[in-house]
Amino acid sequence: YFLILKSGLPLTCTYENGIMNAEVIGMFKINPYRPGAGLMPTYLAGRDADMDAIRDLLDALKLGIPTQSVIFSGLRGVGKTVLINKLQEIAEEKGIFCKHIEVEERKDFISQIASCSQAFLRQISTAEKFKSLIQKPLDAIKSLIVSFDPDGNTFSLSLQERELYRTSNLTQSLTDVFTALGETAYKTESPLCFFIDEIQYMKPEELGALIAALHRTNQLGYPLMLIGAGLPKIYAMLSEAKSYSERLFIYKEIDSLDRDQSIEAIRKPAEKLNVSYTDEAVGEIIDITKGYPFFIQQLCQIVFQNTDGKRIDEKHVESCIPEFFHNLDNGFFKVRYERCSEADKKFIFAMVSCDKLPCTISNIAQVMHKTVSAISTSRAQLINKGIIYAVRYKELDFTVPEFSGFIRRLPEFGEWEKENQEEQK
């Protein structure tokens, strides 16, 4: 048995011959830092300006004023998911109907958007006076599911009915759903906002249909908007999908925290527990984490857990650095590295071997002793997997901060370098 006493002391309890034996196994310690995928930190630093700007848009939406949608982009670990989760919370407090969608490589987006749309109609239908407004958007959703969701069994329809609802045009079908939802939202004074994370995993035809549907809904002045987030490649994806996408969205780039913001992210959570950092300790943490929110949470969690007392100094931080990199290497970095094929890994090794990042694809080809066309498949696969992205024309970098340092720590990278140097000779 495991118990935690009111005093905070954890005990292990065992029974032997009818007698309970209890042993204190250590002091339970509250840790105010929360590294994780989209976990809300106890103090959200550096995003006040972004949240204030979105609050104004949400206020306009609540008043029925047509509003531009918003796209946040940034590298892994900068807090995009945390930010849009916080914005969803703010929107819900304002009485806006919200639904969160996380796009996945192997999960169909159409089924998710249809499910969220149905949830909106269910909420509207609870009011007797609005029940007559449900049929039009419901028919549009039926058509979308019947035509583009192969696993959709939401509606029990006869073969004849299915043929009636079937269409081959995804853009028109999704546009019908959005405009019907928008019209219902307008007539019921119930604005809605879709929060879509990991947009870079959307299929091109789905993204194009989504943009067109949102565009038409905006033209009609309906209170429906989208707040999305994804890796830096989404700018190019949106532009390629529809030429007018740059006018449809407000683009916000989410970067690492500046020095003052990093100091707040480090110190504010600990202050709640009457723990402080020396200036030297804070400086060391910022130097190591480069201001990336996830890295700050990860390192500070380790430092806080391994430090007794009410003051954390530079030596405490330095003693935790090996554990910090060990955790990143075996979690945050490794998860992404293991998704790569052997050809992908050689491409990554060549990127790291270039003089600096971002690097050109021609330099990568030169390091690999191949032509640019010969490595184009690996380049495309790594972009699709969200490992690398195009910074500028023909220049590439990693979507994961400090990923090159992880690669350099891998034994197989050292072996590859030796082999590559021998080939060059």
Coordinates of C-alpha atoms in Angstrom, one line a residue:
Y1 CA 0.0 0.0 0.0
F2 CA 1.1 3.6 -0.6
L3 CA -0.2 6.5 1.6
I4 CA 0.5 10.2 1.8
L5 CA 0.0 11.6 5.2
K6 CA -1.5 15.1 5.8
S7 CA 2.0 16.2 6.7
G8 CA 3.1 15.3 3.2
L9 CA 5.2 12.2 4.2
P10 CA 4.8 9.3 1.8
L11 CA 4.6 5.8 3.5
T12 CA 4.8 2.3 2.3
C13 CA 2.6 0.0 4.3
T14 CA 2.8 -3.8 4.5
Y15 CA 0.9 -6.4 6.5
E16 CA 2.6 -9.4 8.1
N17 CA 0.8 -11.7 10.6
G18 CA -1.9 -9.2 11.0
I19 CA 0.4 -6.4 11.9
M20 CA 0.8 -3.3 9.7
N21 CA 4.3 -1.9 9.2
A22 CA 4.8 1.6 7.9
E23 CA 8.0 3.1 6.6
V24 CA 8.6 6.7 5.5
I25 CA 10.1 6.7 2.0
G26 CA 10.9 10.3 1.5
M27 CA 9.4 13.8 1.5
F28 CA 6.7 14.6 -1.1
K29 CA 7.7 17.7 -3.0
I30 CA 5.5 19.9 -5.1
N31 CA 7.1 20.9 -8.4
P32 CA 5.7 24.0 -10.1
Y33 CA 7.2 23.3 -13.6
R34 CA 5.3 21.3 -16.2
P35 CA 7.2 20.1 -19.3
G36 CA 5.0 18.3 -21.7
A37 CA 3.2 18.4 -25.1
G38 CA 0.8 21.3 -24.7
L39 CA 0.7 21.2 -20.9
M40 CA -0.2 24.6 -19.5
P41 CA 2.6 26.0 -17.3
T42 CA 1.7 27.4 -13.9
Y43 CA 2.9 30.8 -15.3
L44 CA 2.5 31.5 -19.0
A45 CA 5.3 34.0 -19.9
G46 CA 5.8 36.2 -22.9
R47 CA 2.4 35.7 -24.7
D48 CA 0.4 38.6 -23.3
A49 CA 0.6 40.7 -26.5
D50 CA -0.7 37.8 -28.6
M51 CA -3.5 37.0 -26.2
D52 CA -4.6 40.7 -26.0
A53 CA -4.7 40.9 -29.8
I54 CA -6.8 37.7 -30.1
R55 CA -9.2 39.0 -27.3
D56 CA -10.1 41.9 -29.5
L57 CA -10.8 39.6 -32.4
L58 CA -13.0 37.4 -30.2
D59 CA -14.9 40.4 -29.0
A60 CA -15.6 41.4 -32.6
L61 CA -16.7 37.8 -33.3
K62 CA -19.1 37.9 -30.3
L63 CA -20.6 41.1 -31.7
G64 CA -21.2 39.4 -35.1
I65 CA -18.5 41.4 -36.9
P66 CA -16.7 39.4 -39.6
T67 CA -13.2 38.6 -38.3
Q68 CA -10.0 37.4 -39.9
S69 CA -8.8 34.0 -38.8
V70 CA -5.3 33.6 -37.1
I71 CA -2.5 31.2 -37.8
F72 CA 0.4 30.8 -35.3
S73 CA 3.6 29.2 -36.6
G74 CA 6.9 28.2 -34.8
L75 CA 9.3 25.5 -34.1
R76 CA 8.7 22.6 -31.7
G77 CA 8.8 23.5 -28.1
V78 CA 7.9 27.3 -28.4
G79 CA 4.4 26.8 -26.9
K80 CA 2.0 27.0 -29.8
T81 CA -0.3 24.4 -28.5
V82 CA -0.2 25.9 -25.0
L83 CA -1.1 29.3 -26.5
I84 CA -4.1 28.1 -28.6
N85 CA -5.4 26.1 -25.6
K86 CA -5.3 29.3 -23.5
L87 CA -7.1 31.2 -26.3
Q88 CA -9.8 28.6 -26.5
E89 CA -10.3 29.0 -22.7
I90 CA -10.6 32.8 -23.2
A91 CA -13.1 32.3 -26.1
E92 CA -15.3 29.9 -24.1
E93 CA -15.4 32.4 -21.3
K94 CA -16.8 34.9 -23.8
G95 CA -19.6 32.5 -24.7
I96 CA -18.1 31.5 -28.1
F97 CA -18.7 27.9 -29.1
C98 CA -15.2 26.3 -29.5
K99 CA -13.9 22.9 -30.7
H100 CA -10.3 21.7 -30.7
I101 CA -8.9 19.6 -33.5
E102 CA -5.4 18.1 -33.6
V103 CA -4.5 17.0 -37.1
E104 CA -2.6 13.8 -37.3
E105 CA -0.8 12.2 -40.2
R106 CA -2.9 9.0 -40.0
K107 CA -6.2 10.6 -38.9
D108 CA -8.8 11.9 -41.2
F109 CA -9.4 15.7 -40.8
I110 CA -12.9 15.5 -42.4
S111 CA -14.3 13.2 -39.7
Q112 CA -13.0 15.6 -37.0
I113 CA -14.5 18.7 -38.6
A114 CA -17.8 16.9 -39.2
S115 CA -17.9 15.8 -35.5
C116 CA -17.2 19.3 -34.3
S117 CA -19.9 20.7 -36.5
Q118 CA -22.4 18.2 -35.2
A119 CA -21.5 19.2 -31.7
F120 CA -22.4 22.8 -32.5
L121 CA -25.8 21.8 -33.9
R122 CA -26.5 19.7 -30.8
Q123 CA -25.9 22.7 -28.6
I124 CA -28.2 24.9 -30.8
S125 CA -30.9 22.3 -30.9
T126 CA -31.4 22.4 -27.1
A127 CA -33.4 25.7 -27.6
E128 CA -36.8 24.9 -29.0
K129 CA -37.0 28.1 -31.1
F130 CA -33.8 27.2 -33.0
K131 CA -34.7 23.6 -33.9
S132 CA -36.0 24.7 -37.3
L133 CA -32.5 26.0 -38.2
I134 CA -30.8 22.6 -37.8
Q135 CA -31.8 20.7 -41.0
K136 CA -29.8 22.8 -43.5
P137 CA -26.4 22.4 -41.9
L138 CA -27.2 18.8 -40.9
D139 CA -27.8 17.9 -44.6
A140 CA -24.5 19.6 -45.5
I141 CA -22.7 17.5 -42.9
K142 CA -24.3 14.3 -44.1
S143 CA -23.1 15.0 -47.6
L144 CA -19.6 15.7 -46.3
I145 CA -19.4 12.5 -44.3
V146 CA -21.0 10.3 -46.9
S147 CA -18.7 11.5 -49.6
F148 CA -15.3 12.0 -47.9
D149 CA -15.3 10.0 -44.6
P150 CA -14.8 6.3 -45.6
D151 CA -15.3 5.2 -41.9
G152 CA -18.2 7.5 -41.2
N153 CA -21.2 5.7 -39.9
T154 CA -22.8 8.6 -38.0
F155 CA -26.0 8.5 -40.1
S156 CA -28.1 5.5 -40.8
L157 CA -29.0 6.1 -44.4
S158 CA -30.4 3.8 -47.1
L159 CA -28.4 3.2 -50.3
Q160 CA -30.7 5.5 -52.2
E161 CA -30.2 8.3 -49.6
R162 CA -26.5 7.9 -49.6
E163 CA -26.5 8.4 -53.4
L164 CA -28.6 11.5 -52.9
Y165 CA -26.1 13.0 -50.6
R166 CA -23.0 11.9 -52.4
T167 CA -20.7 14.5 -54.1
S168 CA -17.2 14.4 -55.6
N169 CA -16.3 18.0 -54.8
L170 CA -14.7 18.4 -51.4
T171 CA -14.3 22.2 -51.6
Q172 CA -18.0 22.7 -52.4
S173 CA -19.1 20.2 -49.8
L174 CA -17.0 21.8 -47.0
T175 CA -18.1 25.2 -48.1
D176 CA -21.7 24.2 -47.8
V177 CA -21.0 23.0 -44.2
F178 CA -19.3 26.2 -43.2
T179 CA -21.8 28.6 -44.8
A180 CA -24.7 26.6 -43.3
L181 CA -23.0 26.6 -39.9
G182 CA -22.2 30.3 -40.2
E183 CA -25.8 31.2 -41.2
T184 CA -27.1 29.2 -38.1
A185 CA -24.5 30.9 -35.9
Y186 CA -25.6 34.3 -37.2
K187 CA -29.3 33.7 -36.7
T188 CA -28.9 32.3 -33.2
E189 CA -26.2 34.8 -32.2
S190 CA -23.9 31.9 -31.3
P191 CA -20.5 32.5 -32.8
L192 CA -18.1 29.6 -33.2
C193 CA -14.4 29.2 -33.5
F194 CA -12.4 26.1 -34.6
F195 CA -9.0 25.6 -33.0
I196 CA -6.8 23.5 -35.3
D197 CA -3.4 22.3 -34.1
E198 CA -0.6 20.7 -36.3
I199 CA -2.0 22.1 -39.5
Q200 CA 1.1 21.1 -41.4
Y201 CA -0.3 17.5 -41.4
M202 CA -3.4 18.4 -43.4
K203 CA -3.6 16.9 -46.9
P204 CA -3.3 19.5 -49.6
E205 CA -6.9 19.0 -50.9
E206 CA -8.2 19.3 -47.3
L207 CA -6.3 22.5 -46.7
G208 CA -7.4 24.0 -49.9
A209 CA -11.1 23.1 -49.2
L210 CA -10.8 24.5 -45.7
I211 CA -9.4 27.9 -46.9
A212 CA -12.1 28.2 -49.6
A213 CA -14.9 27.3 -47.1
L214 CA -13.6 29.8 -44.6
H215 CA -13.2 32.5 -47.3
R216 CA -16.8 32.1 -48.5
T217 CA -18.1 32.2 -44.9
N218 CA -16.2 35.4 -44.3
Q219 CA -17.6 37.0 -47.5
L220 CA -21.1 36.4 -46.2
G221 CA -20.3 38.0 -42.9
Y222 CA -21.0 35.0 -40.7
P223 CA -19.5 34.8 -37.2
L224 CA -17.2 31.8 -37.7
M225 CA -13.4 31.9 -37.5
L226 CA -10.4 29.6 -37.2
I227 CA -7.3 29.8 -34.9
G228 CA -4.6 27.4 -36.0
A229 CA -1.1 26.5 -35.2
G230 CA 1.7 24.6 -37.0
L231 CA 5.3 24.4 -38.0
P232 CA 6.9 27.2 -40.2
K233 CA 6.2 25.2 -43.4
I234 CA 2.5 26.1 -43.1
Y235 CA 3.1 29.5 -44.7
A236 CA 4.1 27.9 -47.9
M237 CA 1.4 25.3 -47.7
L238 CA -1.3 28.0 -47.3
S239 CA 0.1 30.1 -50.1
E240 CA 0.2 27.1 -52.5
A241 CA -3.3 26.0 -51.5
K242 CA -5.0 29.3 -52.3
S243 CA -3.4 32.6 -53.6
Y244 CA -5.7 34.7 -51.5
S245 CA -4.8 33.0 -48.2
E246 CA -2.5 35.8 -47.1
R247 CA -5.5 38.1 -47.0
L248 CA -7.7 35.6 -45.2
F249 CA -5.4 35.0 -42.2
I250 CA -3.5 37.1 -39.6
Y251 CA -0.1 35.4 -39.4
K252 CA 1.7 35.3 -36.0
E253 CA 5.2 33.8 -35.6
I254 CA 5.8 32.3 -32.1
D255 CA 9.5 32.3 -31.2
S256 CA 11.6 31.6 -28.1
L257 CA 11.2 33.9 -25.2
D258 CA 13.5 37.0 -24.9
R259 CA 15.6 37.4 -21.8
D260 CA 13.0 39.3 -19.6
Q261 CA 10.3 36.8 -20.6
S262 CA 12.6 33.9 -19.8
I263 CA 13.4 35.3 -16.4
E264 CA 9.6 35.4 -15.7
A265 CA 9.1 31.9 -16.9
I266 CA 11.9 30.7 -14.5
R267 CA 11.2 32.8 -11.4
K268 CA 7.5 33.2 -11.3
P269 CA 6.5 29.5 -10.7
A270 CA 9.0 29.1 -7.9
E271 CA 7.9 32.3 -6.2
K272 CA 4.6 30.6 -5.4
L273 CA 6.6 28.1 -3.2
N274 CA 8.9 30.8 -1.7
V275 CA 11.9 29.6 -3.7
S276 CA 14.2 32.0 -5.5
Y277 CA 17.0 31.8 -8.0
T278 CA 20.3 33.8 -8.0
D279 CA 21.0 35.9 -11.1
E280 CA 23.8 33.6 -12.0
A281 CA 21.5 30.5 -11.9
V282 CA 18.9 32.3 -14.1
G283 CA 21.6 33.3 -16.6
E284 CA 22.9 29.7 -16.8
I285 CA 19.4 28.4 -17.4
I286 CA 18.8 30.9 -20.2
D287 CA 22.1 30.1 -21.8
I288 CA 21.4 26.4 -21.9
T289 CA 17.7 26.6 -22.9
K290 CA 18.1 29.5 -25.4
G291 CA 14.7 30.7 -24.1
Y292 CA 12.6 27.9 -25.5
P293 CA 9.6 27.5 -23.2
F294 CA 9.7 23.6 -23.2
F295 CA 13.4 23.5 -22.4
I296 CA 12.9 26.0 -19.6
Q297 CA 10.2 23.9 -18.1
Q298 CA 12.2 20.7 -18.5
L299 CA 15.4 22.1 -16.9
C300 CA 13.7 24.0 -14.1
Q301 CA 11.7 20.9 -13.2
I302 CA 14.9 18.9 -12.8
V303 CA 16.7 21.7 -10.9
F304 CA 13.8 22.3 -8.6
Q305 CA 13.3 18.6 -7.8
N306 CA 17.0 18.0 -7.1
T307 CA 17.6 21.1 -4.9
D308 CA 16.8 21.4 -1.2
G309 CA 16.3 24.8 0.4
K310 CA 14.8 28.0 -0.7
R311 CA 17.5 29.4 -2.9
I312 CA 18.8 27.9 -6.2
D313 CA 22.3 28.9 -7.3
E314 CA 24.5 28.3 -10.4
K315 CA 26.0 25.1 -8.9
H316 CA 22.6 23.6 -8.5
V317 CA 21.9 24.3 -12.2
E318 CA 25.2 23.0 -13.4
S319 CA 24.8 19.7 -11.5
C320 CA 21.5 19.1 -13.3
I321 CA 22.7 19.7 -16.9
P322 CA 23.6 16.1 -17.7
E323 CA 20.2 14.9 -16.6
F324 CA 18.5 17.6 -18.6
F325 CA 20.2 16.5 -21.8
H326 CA 19.7 12.9 -21.0
N327 CA 15.9 13.4 -20.7
L328 CA 15.8 15.4 -24.0
D329 CA 17.9 12.9 -25.9
N330 CA 15.8 10.0 -24.8
G331 CA 12.4 11.7 -25.2
F332 CA 11.9 15.0 -27.1
F333 CA 14.7 14.4 -29.6
K334 CA 14.7 10.6 -29.9
V335 CA 11.0 10.3 -30.7
R336 CA 11.5 12.4 -33.8
Y337 CA 14.8 10.8 -34.8
E338 CA 13.3 7.3 -34.6
R339 CA 10.7 8.3 -37.2
C340 CA 13.4 8.7 -39.8
S341 CA 14.5 6.0 -42.3
E342 CA 18.2 5.3 -42.8
A343 CA 18.3 7.5 -45.9
D344 CA 16.6 10.3 -43.9
K345 CA 19.2 9.9 -41.1
K346 CA 22.1 10.3 -43.6
F347 CA 20.5 13.5 -44.9
I348 CA 20.2 14.8 -41.3
F349 CA 23.9 13.9 -40.6
A350 CA 24.9 15.8 -43.7
M351 CA 22.9 18.9 -42.6
V352 CA 24.6 18.8 -39.2
S353 CA 28.0 18.5 -41.0
C354 CA 27.5 21.7 -42.9
D355 CA 29.3 24.8 -41.7
K356 CA 26.1 26.3 -40.2
L357 CA 22.4 26.1 -40.2
P358 CA 20.2 26.9 -42.1
C359 CA 22.1 25.3 -45.0
T360 CA 21.5 25.0 -48.7
I361 CA 20.4 21.7 -50.2
S362 CA 23.4 22.0 -52.6
N363 CA 25.7 22.0 -49.6
I364 CA 24.0 18.9 -48.2
A365 CA 24.3 17.1 -51.6
Q366 CA 28.0 18.0 -51.7
V367 CA 28.6 16.6 -48.2
M368 CA 26.8 13.4 -49.2
H369 CA 28.7 13.2 -52.5
K370 CA 25.4 13.1 -54.5
T371 CA 23.4 15.3 -56.8
V372 CA 20.6 17.5 -55.5
S373 CA 18.0 15.4 -57.4
A374 CA 19.3 12.2 -55.8
I375 CA 18.5 13.5 -52.3
S376 CA 15.3 15.3 -53.1
T377 CA 13.1 12.3 -51.9
S378 CA 14.7 12.4 -48.5
R379 CA 14.3 16.1 -48.3
A380 CA 10.5 15.8 -49.2
Q381 CA 10.0 13.0 -46.6
L382 CA 11.7 14.9 -43.8
I383 CA 9.6 18.0 -44.5
N384 CA 6.4 15.9 -44.6
K385 CA 7.4 14.3 -41.3
G386 CA 7.9 17.8 -39.7
I387 CA 11.6 17.2 -39.0
I388 CA 13.0 20.0 -41.3
Y389 CA 11.5 23.0 -43.0
A390 CA 12.5 25.5 -45.8
V391 CA 13.7 28.7 -44.1
R392 CA 14.3 30.5 -47.4
Y393 CA 14.6 29.5 -51.0
K394 CA 16.6 26.2 -51.0
E395 CA 17.7 26.6 -47.4
L396 CA 16.8 24.1 -44.7
D397 CA 16.8 23.9 -40.9
F398 CA 15.4 21.7 -38.2
T399 CA 11.9 22.3 -36.8
V400 CA 13.2 21.1 -33.4
P401 CA 15.4 23.6 -31.5
E402 CA 19.0 22.3 -30.7
F403 CA 18.4 19.1 -32.7
S404 CA 21.8 19.4 -34.3
G405 CA 23.4 19.1 -30.8
F406 CA 21.5 15.9 -30.2
I407 CA 22.7 14.5 -33.5
R408 CA 26.3 15.3 -32.6
R409 CA 25.9 13.4 -29.4
L410 CA 24.9 10.2 -31.2
P411 CA 27.6 7.5 -31.6
E412 CA 26.3 6.7 -35.1
F413 CA 26.9 10.3 -36.2
G414 CA 30.5 10.0 -35.3
E415 CA 30.7 6.7 -37.2
W416 CA 29.0 8.3 -40.3
E417 CA 31.5 11.2 -40.2
K418 CA 34.5 8.9 -40.3
E419 CA 33.0 6.9 -43.2
N420 CA 32.1 10.0 -45.1
Q421 CA 35.6 11.5 -44.6
E422 CA 37.2 8.2 -45.9
E423 CA 34.9 8.3 -49.0
Q424 CA 36.0 11.9 -49.6
K425 CA 39.7 10.9 -49.5

